[in-house]
Structure formats: structure tokens, C-alpha cells
């Protein structure tokens, strides 16, 4: 017994030390659970539609090869648009997908998904894409990707996409959670209402310099 709990504590300590996120989407208990978006009931995901009314439409999303149009989230700060590939049939299956378009010179800046690994397929253009390993190594694992290339990002690691090419770029991203979460590293530091002195100390600079950078995040 003693050695078992010791082993458990050691594993827990190891997990905590390496920033492992202990959270997973549930395993499904049925073939599928097509989201019933009209229901007011909340479960871990959305409630299931009557399975006898399910059709192929529930598993289908057309036109993911076309640039994001209506319904996309646009970032004027970074010049990208992102659109969720909404497939009701993926509900409770621990997956989500998105198409991201980035203008030349634009970027999807360093960010991470607390609950998902990501695999990205380049649909168009040329991008500098990759991730950074955790502290204290901070190694950049990245490369230039072109149409047809696929790159994987481990769960919880900070990654980025920079369109330093001259053509519009697009990727199709598959994530291993229905609700991956998104943390933008610069926003956490510079857009959150943290004490200015703390931000300055974190950036190893003076308050004036820190406030000047924070001002950009308030204006845009
Ligand atoms: C975003 O695009 C606009 C218009 O093309 C350009 O003026 C601006 O510099 C771009 N910003 C970034 C961050 O690339
Ligand atoms: C984009 O940046 C990467 C990394 O610095 C570099 O290897 C690549 O040549 C750049 N691409 C262009 C088109 O400048």
C-alpha cells in the first residue's frame, strides 16, 4: 500500500513538474451523439439528437478548401481569420477542426491550447510554423511548410504560424478536444489587467517600456 501511494505521489509530482494537463474529453458511450443545438440541457458537450433522425448532413461540412468568409473570426491586430469547421456529429467525440487564413505578413501569434494537441495541414501558401518546447529548454521546433505539408503540435505547447511569404496562406487544423481552449501568450502578459510593475519585472524592463507595449494592446 505504502509503495503504491508513494508511486502515485511521485507520478503526480512528475506530472505537475512538467506542466502535464490532466484533463481529457470523455469516451463516448454510443456510436455517435449528434449535437442537439436546440436543447437547454448542458452535459459535457451537447445533448444528443434522436439517433433515428440523424442523417449524413450531421457529419458533413462543405467548402473547407475555400477562404473563410461569413461566420469567421477576424483578427485585425494580426491579419488572420479563423473559422470553426462545425460538424454536429463530432459532439462528444473529442475532436474539433478549424480553417485559418493568414494574409502575407500576418501571423497567428504564439499561443497554446490547454486541452488539445493539434495537427495542421497547409491548404495554400507558405508559412513558418512550429512550437517551442517548455522551460528551461525553450527550443524552437519549426519549419517552412507549403501546400500539402502536415505538422503536429504536442498538447499544451506554445506554437505559432507566421506567413512571411508573399501569398495568402491557409491551414486546416485538427484538434484533439471538442473544446481545446486558446491562450494567446502576448495577451496574457500585455492585455490582462496585471499590475504594471509585475509586467515590467516579468519582461526584465522598466515600467515605462512595459506601459508603452501595453498601450498597443489597449489601442488595437
Ligand atoms: C495587416 O494588413 C494591413 C492591410 O494589408 C496592413 O496595413 C498591416 O500592416 C497588416 N498587419 C500585419 C500585422 O501584418
Ligand atoms: C520565413 O522565415 C523562416 C524562418 O526564419 C525562413 O527560414 C524562411 O526562409 C522565411 N521565408 C521567406 C519567404 O522569407
PDB file of C-alpha atoms and ligand atoms in Angstrom:
ATOM      1  CA  UNK A   1       0.000   0.000   0.000  1.00  0.00           C
ATOM      2  CA  UNK A   2       2.716   2.408   1.063  1.00  0.00           C
ATOM      3  CA  UNK A   3       4.712   1.880  -2.104  1.00  0.00           C
ATOM      4  CA  UNK A   4       1.574   2.273  -4.242  1.00  0.00           C
ATOM      5  CA  UNK A   5       0.637   5.658  -2.785  1.00  0.00           C
ATOM      6  CA  UNK A   6       4.282   6.712  -2.986  1.00  0.00           C
ATOM      7  CA  UNK A   7       4.307   5.789  -6.670  1.00  0.00           C
ATOM      8  CA  UNK A   8       1.090   7.759  -7.190  1.00  0.00           C
ATOM      9  CA  UNK A   9       2.541  10.817  -5.425  1.00  0.00           C
ATOM     10  CA  UNK A  10       5.735  10.564  -7.464  1.00  0.00           C
ATOM     11  CA  UNK A  11       3.746  10.371 -10.704  1.00  0.00           C
ATOM     12  CA  UNK A  12       1.649  13.348  -9.598  1.00  0.00           C
ATOM     13  CA  UNK A  13       4.773  15.355  -8.754  1.00  0.00           C
ATOM     14  CA  UNK A  14       6.323  14.426 -12.101  1.00  0.00           C
ATOM     15  CA  UNK A  15       3.153  15.446 -13.919  1.00  0.00           C
ATOM     16  CA  UNK A  16       2.966  18.783 -12.066  1.00  0.00           C
ATOM     17  CA  UNK A  17       6.661  19.475 -12.662  1.00  0.00           C
ATOM     18  CA  UNK A  18       6.284  19.021 -16.385  1.00  0.00           C
ATOM     19  CA  UNK A  19       3.082  21.043 -16.734  1.00  0.00           C
ATOM     20  CA  UNK A  20       1.085  17.995 -17.860  1.00  0.00           C
ATOM     21  CA  UNK A  21      -2.599  18.819 -18.224  1.00  0.00           C
ATOM     22  CA  UNK A  22      -4.658  16.068 -16.578  1.00  0.00           C
ATOM     23  CA  UNK A  23      -7.916  16.603 -18.461  1.00  0.00           C
ATOM     24  CA  UNK A  24      -9.409  14.572 -21.272  1.00  0.00           C
ATOM     25  CA  UNK A  25     -12.614  14.515 -23.232  1.00  0.00           C
ATOM     26  CA  UNK A  26     -14.835  11.601 -22.165  1.00  0.00           C
ATOM     27  CA  UNK A  27     -15.022   8.344 -24.081  1.00  0.00           C
ATOM     28  CA  UNK A  28     -18.344   8.051 -25.905  1.00  0.00           C
ATOM     29  CA  UNK A  29     -20.883   5.505 -24.678  1.00  0.00           C
ATOM     30  CA  UNK A  30     -22.698   5.278 -28.038  1.00  0.00           C
ATOM     31  CA  UNK A  31     -21.794   5.250 -31.745  1.00  0.00           C
ATOM     32  CA  UNK A  32     -22.444   8.977 -32.027  1.00  0.00           C
ATOM     33  CA  UNK A  33     -24.160  11.826 -30.226  1.00  0.00           C
ATOM     34  CA  UNK A  34     -25.122  14.384 -32.856  1.00  0.00           C
ATOM     35  CA  UNK A  35     -25.425  17.723 -31.079  1.00  0.00           C
ATOM     36  CA  UNK A  36     -28.958  18.873 -30.390  1.00  0.00           C
ATOM     37  CA  UNK A  37     -28.301  22.615 -30.519  1.00  0.00           C
ATOM     38  CA  UNK A  38     -31.904  23.436 -29.542  1.00  0.00           C
ATOM     39  CA  UNK A  39     -31.702  21.711 -26.141  1.00  0.00           C
ATOM     40  CA  UNK A  40     -31.253  23.782 -22.987  1.00  0.00           C
ATOM     41  CA  UNK A  41     -29.783  20.783 -21.165  1.00  0.00           C
ATOM     42  CA  UNK A  42     -25.996  21.009 -20.588  1.00  0.00           C
ATOM     43  CA  UNK A  43     -23.765  17.936 -20.486  1.00  0.00           C
ATOM     44  CA  UNK A  44     -20.029  17.577 -21.127  1.00  0.00           C
ATOM     45  CA  UNK A  45     -20.616  18.590 -24.741  1.00  0.00           C
ATOM     46  CA  UNK A  46     -24.157  18.949 -26.018  1.00  0.00           C
ATOM     47  CA  UNK A  47     -27.110  16.552 -25.627  1.00  0.00           C
ATOM     48  CA  UNK A  48     -27.721  14.020 -28.411  1.00  0.00           C
ATOM     49  CA  UNK A  49     -30.343  14.321 -31.111  1.00  0.00           C
ATOM     50  CA  UNK A  50     -32.722  11.369 -31.508  1.00  0.00           C
ATOM     51  CA  UNK A  51     -30.399   8.890 -33.334  1.00  0.00           C
ATOM     52  CA  UNK A  52     -33.195   7.844 -35.738  1.00  0.00           C
ATOM     53  CA  UNK A  53     -33.325  11.394 -37.146  1.00  0.00           C
ATOM     54  CA  UNK A  54     -29.561  11.566 -37.833  1.00  0.00           C
ATOM     55  CA  UNK A  55     -28.509  11.937 -41.482  1.00  0.00           C
ATOM     56  CA  UNK A  56     -25.251  12.372 -43.396  1.00  0.00           C
ATOM     57  CA  UNK A  57     -25.737  16.159 -43.139  1.00  0.00           C
ATOM     58  CA  UNK A  58     -24.835  15.866 -39.452  1.00  0.00           C
ATOM     59  CA  UNK A  59     -21.348  14.639 -40.338  1.00  0.00           C
ATOM     60  CA  UNK A  60     -20.698  16.951 -43.271  1.00  0.00           C
ATOM     61  CA  UNK A  61     -19.074  20.352 -43.782  1.00  0.00           C
ATOM     62  CA  UNK A  62     -18.709  21.652 -47.346  1.00  0.00           C
ATOM     63  CA  UNK A  63     -16.130  24.005 -48.816  1.00  0.00           C
ATOM     64  CA  UNK A  64     -13.303  23.883 -46.274  1.00  0.00           C
ATOM     65  CA  UNK A  65     -10.952  24.484 -49.229  1.00  0.00           C
ATOM     66  CA  UNK A  66     -12.417  27.978 -49.804  1.00  0.00           C
ATOM     67  CA  UNK A  67     -11.116  31.080 -47.978  1.00  0.00           C
ATOM     68  CA  UNK A  68     -13.013  31.823 -44.748  1.00  0.00           C
ATOM     69  CA  UNK A  69     -15.951  34.114 -45.413  1.00  0.00           C
ATOM     70  CA  UNK A  70     -19.074  34.716 -43.347  1.00  0.00           C
ATOM     71  CA  UNK A  71     -19.004  33.385 -39.806  1.00  0.00           C
ATOM     72  CA  UNK A  72     -15.231  33.671 -39.445  1.00  0.00           C
ATOM     73  CA  UNK A  73     -13.500  35.441 -36.574  1.00  0.00           C
ATOM     74  CA  UNK A  74     -11.199  38.133 -37.968  1.00  0.00           C
ATOM     75  CA  UNK A  75      -8.152  39.493 -36.160  1.00  0.00           C
ATOM     76  CA  UNK A  76      -7.221  42.931 -37.434  1.00  0.00           C
ATOM     77  CA  UNK A  77      -4.347  43.001 -34.994  1.00  0.00           C
ATOM     78  CA  UNK A  78      -2.644  40.004 -36.594  1.00  0.00           C
ATOM     79  CA  UNK A  79      -4.347  39.756 -40.006  1.00  0.00           C
ATOM     80  CA  UNK A  80      -5.820  36.291 -39.751  1.00  0.00           C
ATOM     81  CA  UNK A  81      -9.316  34.893 -39.975  1.00  0.00           C
ATOM     82  CA  UNK A  82     -10.359  31.654 -38.309  1.00  0.00           C
ATOM     83  CA  UNK A  83     -13.457  29.615 -38.884  1.00  0.00           C
ATOM     84  CA  UNK A  84     -14.619  26.618 -36.916  1.00  0.00           C
ATOM     85  CA  UNK A  85     -15.497  23.606 -39.074  1.00  0.00           C
ATOM     86  CA  UNK A  86     -18.795  22.873 -37.342  1.00  0.00           C
ATOM     87  CA  UNK A  87     -19.810  19.230 -37.601  1.00  0.00           C
ATOM     88  CA  UNK A  88     -22.674  18.364 -35.191  1.00  0.00           C
ATOM     89  CA  UNK A  89     -21.759  14.661 -35.406  1.00  0.00           C
ATOM     90  CA  UNK A  90     -18.359  15.319 -33.763  1.00  0.00           C
ATOM     91  CA  UNK A  91     -20.118  16.209 -30.494  1.00  0.00           C
ATOM     92  CA  UNK A  92     -18.605  14.220 -27.548  1.00  0.00           C
ATOM     93  CA  UNK A  93     -16.008  12.562 -29.814  1.00  0.00           C
ATOM     94  CA  UNK A  94     -13.108  14.668 -28.511  1.00  0.00           C
ATOM     95  CA  UNK A  95     -12.250  16.492 -31.724  1.00  0.00           C
ATOM     96  CA  UNK A  96     -12.664  19.857 -33.404  1.00  0.00           C
ATOM     97  CA  UNK A  97     -11.428  21.422 -36.626  1.00  0.00           C
ATOM     98  CA  UNK A  98     -10.792  24.919 -37.922  1.00  0.00           C
ATOM     99  CA  UNK A  99      -9.640  26.680 -41.046  1.00  0.00           C
ATOM    100  CA  UNK A 100      -7.269  29.610 -40.527  1.00  0.00           C
ATOM    101  CA  UNK A 101      -6.382  32.129 -43.264  1.00  0.00           C
ATOM    102  CA  UNK A 102      -3.400  34.427 -42.800  1.00  0.00           C
ATOM    103  CA  UNK A 103      -2.559  37.385 -45.079  1.00  0.00           C
ATOM    104  CA  UNK A 104       1.022  37.908 -46.248  1.00  0.00           C
ATOM    105  CA  UNK A 105       2.912  39.464 -43.330  1.00  0.00           C
ATOM    106  CA  UNK A 106       0.239  38.310 -40.871  1.00  0.00           C
ATOM    107  CA  UNK A 107       0.582  35.748 -38.112  1.00  0.00           C
ATOM    108  CA  UNK A 108      -1.308  33.564 -35.708  1.00  0.00           C
ATOM    109  CA  UNK A 109       0.960  34.610 -32.840  1.00  0.00           C
ATOM    110  CA  UNK A 110       2.380  32.318 -30.112  1.00  0.00           C
ATOM    111  CA  UNK A 111      -0.476  30.577 -28.319  1.00  0.00           C
ATOM    112  CA  UNK A 112      -1.407  27.211 -26.839  1.00  0.00           C
ATOM    113  CA  UNK A 113      -4.426  25.002 -26.396  1.00  0.00           C
ATOM    114  CA  UNK A 114      -4.601  23.731 -22.799  1.00  0.00           C
ATOM    115  CA  UNK A 115      -6.711  20.712 -23.734  1.00  0.00           C
ATOM    116  CA  UNK A 116      -5.575  19.615 -27.206  1.00  0.00           C
ATOM    117  CA  UNK A 117      -2.784  18.553 -29.480  1.00  0.00           C
ATOM    118  CA  UNK A 118      -3.044  19.934 -32.997  1.00  0.00           C
ATOM    119  CA  UNK A 119      -2.264  18.662 -36.475  1.00  0.00           C
ATOM    120  CA  UNK A 120      -2.210  21.263 -39.225  1.00  0.00           C
ATOM    121  CA  UNK A 121      -2.441  20.701 -42.984  1.00  0.00           C
ATOM    122  CA  UNK A 122      -1.368  23.574 -45.230  1.00  0.00           C
ATOM    123  CA  UNK A 123      -4.066  24.262 -47.845  1.00  0.00           C
ATOM    124  CA  UNK A 124      -2.422  27.270 -49.503  1.00  0.00           C
ATOM    125  CA  UNK A 125       0.637  29.485 -49.356  1.00  0.00           C
ATOM    126  CA  UNK A 126       3.838  29.092 -47.406  1.00  0.00           C
ATOM    127  CA  UNK A 127       4.151  29.537 -43.644  1.00  0.00           C
ATOM    128  CA  UNK A 128       6.767  29.351 -40.936  1.00  0.00           C
ATOM    129  CA  UNK A 129       5.059  27.040 -38.448  1.00  0.00           C
ATOM    130  CA  UNK A 130       6.118  25.302 -35.262  1.00  0.00           C
ATOM    131  CA  UNK A 131       6.211  25.133 -31.497  1.00  0.00           C
ATOM    132  CA  UNK A 132       8.534  25.901 -28.590  1.00  0.00           C
ATOM    133  CA  UNK A 133       9.483  23.256 -26.025  1.00  0.00           C
ATOM    134  CA  UNK A 134       8.849  24.007 -22.365  1.00  0.00           C
ATOM    135  CA  UNK A 135      11.151  25.630 -19.780  1.00  0.00           C
ATOM    136  CA  UNK A 136      14.085  25.640 -19.426  1.00  0.00           C
ATOM    137  CA  UNK A 137      14.958  24.428 -22.935  1.00  0.00           C
ATOM    138  CA  UNK A 138      12.704  26.785 -24.955  1.00  0.00           C
ATOM    139  CA  UNK A 139      13.802  25.099 -28.192  1.00  0.00           C
ATOM    140  CA  UNK A 140      12.047  26.176 -31.394  1.00  0.00           C
ATOM    141  CA  UNK A 141      10.826  23.155 -33.379  1.00  0.00           C
ATOM    142  CA  UNK A 142       9.587  24.760 -36.594  1.00  0.00           C
ATOM    143  CA  UNK A 143       9.949  24.781 -40.356  1.00  0.00           C
ATOM    144  CA  UNK A 144       8.660  26.331 -43.543  1.00  0.00           C
ATOM    145  CA  UNK A 145       5.523  24.471 -44.664  1.00  0.00           C
ATOM    146  CA  UNK A 146       3.944  24.501 -48.101  1.00  0.00           C
ATOM    147  CA  UNK A 147       0.638  23.296 -49.556  1.00  0.00           C
ATOM    148  CA  UNK A 148       0.148  19.645 -48.678  1.00  0.00           C
ATOM    149  CA  UNK A 149       2.548  19.653 -45.707  1.00  0.00           C
ATOM    150  CA  UNK A 150       1.311  18.487 -42.305  1.00  0.00           C
ATOM    151  CA  UNK A 151       2.796  19.443 -38.931  1.00  0.00           C
ATOM    152  CA  UNK A 152       1.882  18.240 -35.429  1.00  0.00           C
ATOM    153  CA  UNK A 153       1.920  20.224 -32.189  1.00  0.00           C
ATOM    154  CA  UNK A 154       2.016  18.436 -28.803  1.00  0.00           C
ATOM    155  CA  UNK A 155      -0.723  19.262 -26.295  1.00  0.00           C
ATOM    156  CA  UNK A 156      -0.181  22.392 -24.225  1.00  0.00           C
ATOM    157  CA  UNK A 157       2.927  23.632 -26.062  1.00  0.00           C
ATOM    158  CA  UNK A 158       3.169  27.185 -27.387  1.00  0.00           C
ATOM    159  CA  UNK A 159       3.026  27.264 -31.183  1.00  0.00           C
ATOM    160  CA  UNK A 160       2.748  29.846 -33.945  1.00  0.00           C
ATOM    161  CA  UNK A 161       2.124  30.415 -37.636  1.00  0.00           C
ATOM    162  CA  UNK A 162       3.866  33.234 -39.457  1.00  0.00           C
ATOM    163  CA  UNK A 163       3.035  33.981 -43.091  1.00  0.00           C
ATOM    164  CA  UNK A 164       6.354  35.514 -44.057  1.00  0.00           C
ATOM    165  CA  UNK A 165       5.704  34.523 -47.674  1.00  0.00           C
ATOM    166  CA  UNK A 166       4.122  36.689 -50.353  1.00  0.00           C
ATOM    167  CA  UNK A 167       0.890  34.721 -50.915  1.00  0.00           C
ATOM    168  CA  UNK A 168      -2.208  34.366 -48.726  1.00  0.00           C
ATOM    169  CA  UNK A 169      -1.823  31.219 -46.626  1.00  0.00           C
ATOM    170  CA  UNK A 170      -4.363  28.830 -45.153  1.00  0.00           C
ATOM    171  CA  UNK A 171      -4.222  25.827 -42.857  1.00  0.00           C
ATOM    172  CA  UNK A 172      -6.740  23.214 -41.798  1.00  0.00           C
ATOM    173  CA  UNK A 173      -6.202  22.423 -38.126  1.00  0.00           C
ATOM    174  CA  UNK A 174      -7.475  19.296 -36.363  1.00  0.00           C
ATOM    175  CA  UNK A 175      -7.557  19.441 -32.558  1.00  0.00           C
ATOM    176  CA  UNK A 176      -7.871  16.557 -30.110  1.00  0.00           C
ATOM    177  CA  UNK A 177     -10.597  18.137 -27.967  1.00  0.00           C
ATOM    178  CA  UNK A 178     -14.123  19.378 -28.549  1.00  0.00           C
ATOM    179  CA  UNK A 179     -13.139  22.457 -26.522  1.00  0.00           C
ATOM    180  CA  UNK A 180      -9.345  22.926 -26.943  1.00  0.00           C
ATOM    181  CA  UNK A 181      -9.175  26.356 -25.291  1.00  0.00           C
ATOM    182  CA  UNK A 182      -6.905  29.136 -26.509  1.00  0.00           C
ATOM    183  CA  UNK A 183      -4.285  31.102 -24.589  1.00  0.00           C
ATOM    184  CA  UNK A 184      -2.536  33.900 -26.505  1.00  0.00           C
ATOM    185  CA  UNK A 185       0.819  34.371 -24.803  1.00  0.00           C
ATOM    186  CA  UNK A 186       1.133  38.124 -25.518  1.00  0.00           C
ATOM    187  CA  UNK A 187      -2.442  38.819 -24.412  1.00  0.00           C
ATOM    188  CA  UNK A 188      -1.917  37.040 -21.105  1.00  0.00           C
ATOM    189  CA  UNK A 189       1.077  39.266 -20.368  1.00  0.00           C
ATOM    190  CA  UNK A 190       0.088  42.525 -22.013  1.00  0.00           C
ATOM    191  CA  UNK A 191      -3.698  42.719 -22.322  1.00  0.00           C
ATOM    192  CA  UNK A 192      -4.642  41.319 -18.897  1.00  0.00           C
ATOM    193  CA  UNK A 193      -5.002  43.915 -16.103  1.00  0.00           C
ATOM    194  CA  UNK A 194      -1.912  42.679 -14.214  1.00  0.00           C
ATOM    195  CA  UNK A 195      -0.013  45.217 -12.085  1.00  0.00           C
ATOM    196  CA  UNK A 196       2.298  47.253 -14.362  1.00  0.00           C
ATOM    197  CA  UNK A 197       5.284  46.660 -12.070  1.00  0.00           C
ATOM    198  CA  UNK A 198       4.756  42.904 -12.314  1.00  0.00           C
ATOM    199  CA  UNK A 199       4.640  43.071 -16.120  1.00  0.00           C
ATOM    200  CA  UNK A 200       7.797  45.222 -16.183  1.00  0.00           C
ATOM    201  CA  UNK A 201       9.626  42.790 -13.885  1.00  0.00           C
ATOM    202  CA  UNK A 202       8.455  39.841 -15.996  1.00  0.00           C
ATOM    203  CA  UNK A 203       9.789  41.472 -19.166  1.00  0.00           C
ATOM    204  CA  UNK A 204      13.049  42.449 -17.404  1.00  0.00           C
ATOM    205  CA  UNK A 205      12.443  46.080 -18.243  1.00  0.00           C
ATOM    206  CA  UNK A 206      11.285  49.360 -16.663  1.00  0.00           C
ATOM    207  CA  UNK A 207       7.680  50.373 -16.083  1.00  0.00           C
ATOM    208  CA  UNK A 208       7.735  52.998 -18.880  1.00  0.00           C
ATOM    209  CA  UNK A 209       8.750  50.465 -21.529  1.00  0.00           C
ATOM    210  CA  UNK A 210       6.216  47.922 -20.277  1.00  0.00           C
ATOM    211  CA  UNK A 211       3.415  50.511 -20.322  1.00  0.00           C
ATOM    212  CA  UNK A 212       4.344  51.574 -23.846  1.00  0.00           C
ATOM    213  CA  UNK A 213       3.910  47.987 -25.099  1.00  0.00           C
ATOM    214  CA  UNK A 214       0.698  47.535 -23.074  1.00  0.00           C
ATOM    215  CA  UNK A 215      -0.688  50.684 -24.676  1.00  0.00           C
ATOM    216  CA  UNK A 216      -0.556  48.945 -28.103  1.00  0.00           C
ATOM    217  CA  UNK A 217      -2.761  46.178 -26.728  1.00  0.00           C
ATOM    218  CA  UNK A 218      -5.294  48.696 -25.385  1.00  0.00           C
ATOM    219  CA  UNK A 219      -5.486  50.573 -28.692  1.00  0.00           C
ATOM    220  CA  UNK A 220      -5.865  47.622 -31.104  1.00  0.00           C
TER     221      UNK A 220
HETATM  222  C1  LIG B   1      -2.442  43.802 -41.924  1.00  0.00           C
HETATM  223  O1  LIG B   1      -2.868  44.169 -43.217  1.00  0.00           O
HETATM  224  C2  LIG B   1      -2.921  45.556 -43.425  1.00  0.00           C
HETATM  225  C3  LIG B   1      -3.525  45.782 -44.797  1.00  0.00           C
HETATM  226  O2  LIG B   1      -2.938  44.923 -45.750  1.00  0.00           O
HETATM  227  C4  LIG B   1      -1.507  46.133 -43.276  1.00  0.00           C
HETATM  228  O3  LIG B   1      -1.557  47.533 -43.424  1.00  0.00           O
HETATM  229  C5  LIG B   1      -0.963  45.776 -41.896  1.00  0.00           C
HETATM  230  O4  LIG B   1       0.383  46.177 -41.792  1.00  0.00           O
HETATM  231  C6  LIG B   1      -1.040  44.284 -41.676  1.00  0.00           C
HETATM  232  N1  LIG B   1      -0.629  43.959 -40.309  1.00  0.00           N
HETATM  233  C7  LIG B   1       0.166  42.932 -40.024  1.00  0.00           C
HETATM  234  C8  LIG B   1       0.421  42.677 -38.568  1.00  0.00           C
HETATM  235  O5  LIG B   1       0.658  42.212 -40.878  1.00  0.00           O
HETATM  236  C1  LIG B   2      10.322  32.648 -43.304  1.00  0.00           C
HETATM  237  O1  LIG B   2      11.021  32.538 -42.059  1.00  0.00           O
HETATM  238  C2  LIG B   2      11.764  31.335 -41.927  1.00  0.00           C
HETATM  239  C3  LIG B   2      12.370  31.321 -40.521  1.00  0.00           C
HETATM  240  O2  LIG B   2      13.102  32.460 -40.261  1.00  0.00           O
HETATM  241  C4  LIG B   2      12.826  31.265 -43.022  1.00  0.00           C
HETATM  242  O3  LIG B   2      13.504  30.032 -42.938  1.00  0.00           O
HETATM  243  C5  LIG B   2      12.141  31.385 -44.388  1.00  0.00           C
HETATM  244  O4  LIG B   2      13.115  31.432 -45.392  1.00  0.00           O
HETATM  245  C6  LIG B   2      11.308  32.641 -44.449  1.00  0.00           C
HETATM  246  N1  LIG B   2      10.565  32.670 -45.711  1.00  0.00           N
HETATM  247  C7  LIG B   2      10.618  33.699 -46.547  1.00  0.00           C
HETATM  248  C8  LIG B   2       9.787  33.604 -47.768  1.00  0.00           C
HETATM  249  O5  LIG B   2      11.323  34.672 -46.316  1.00  0.00           O
END
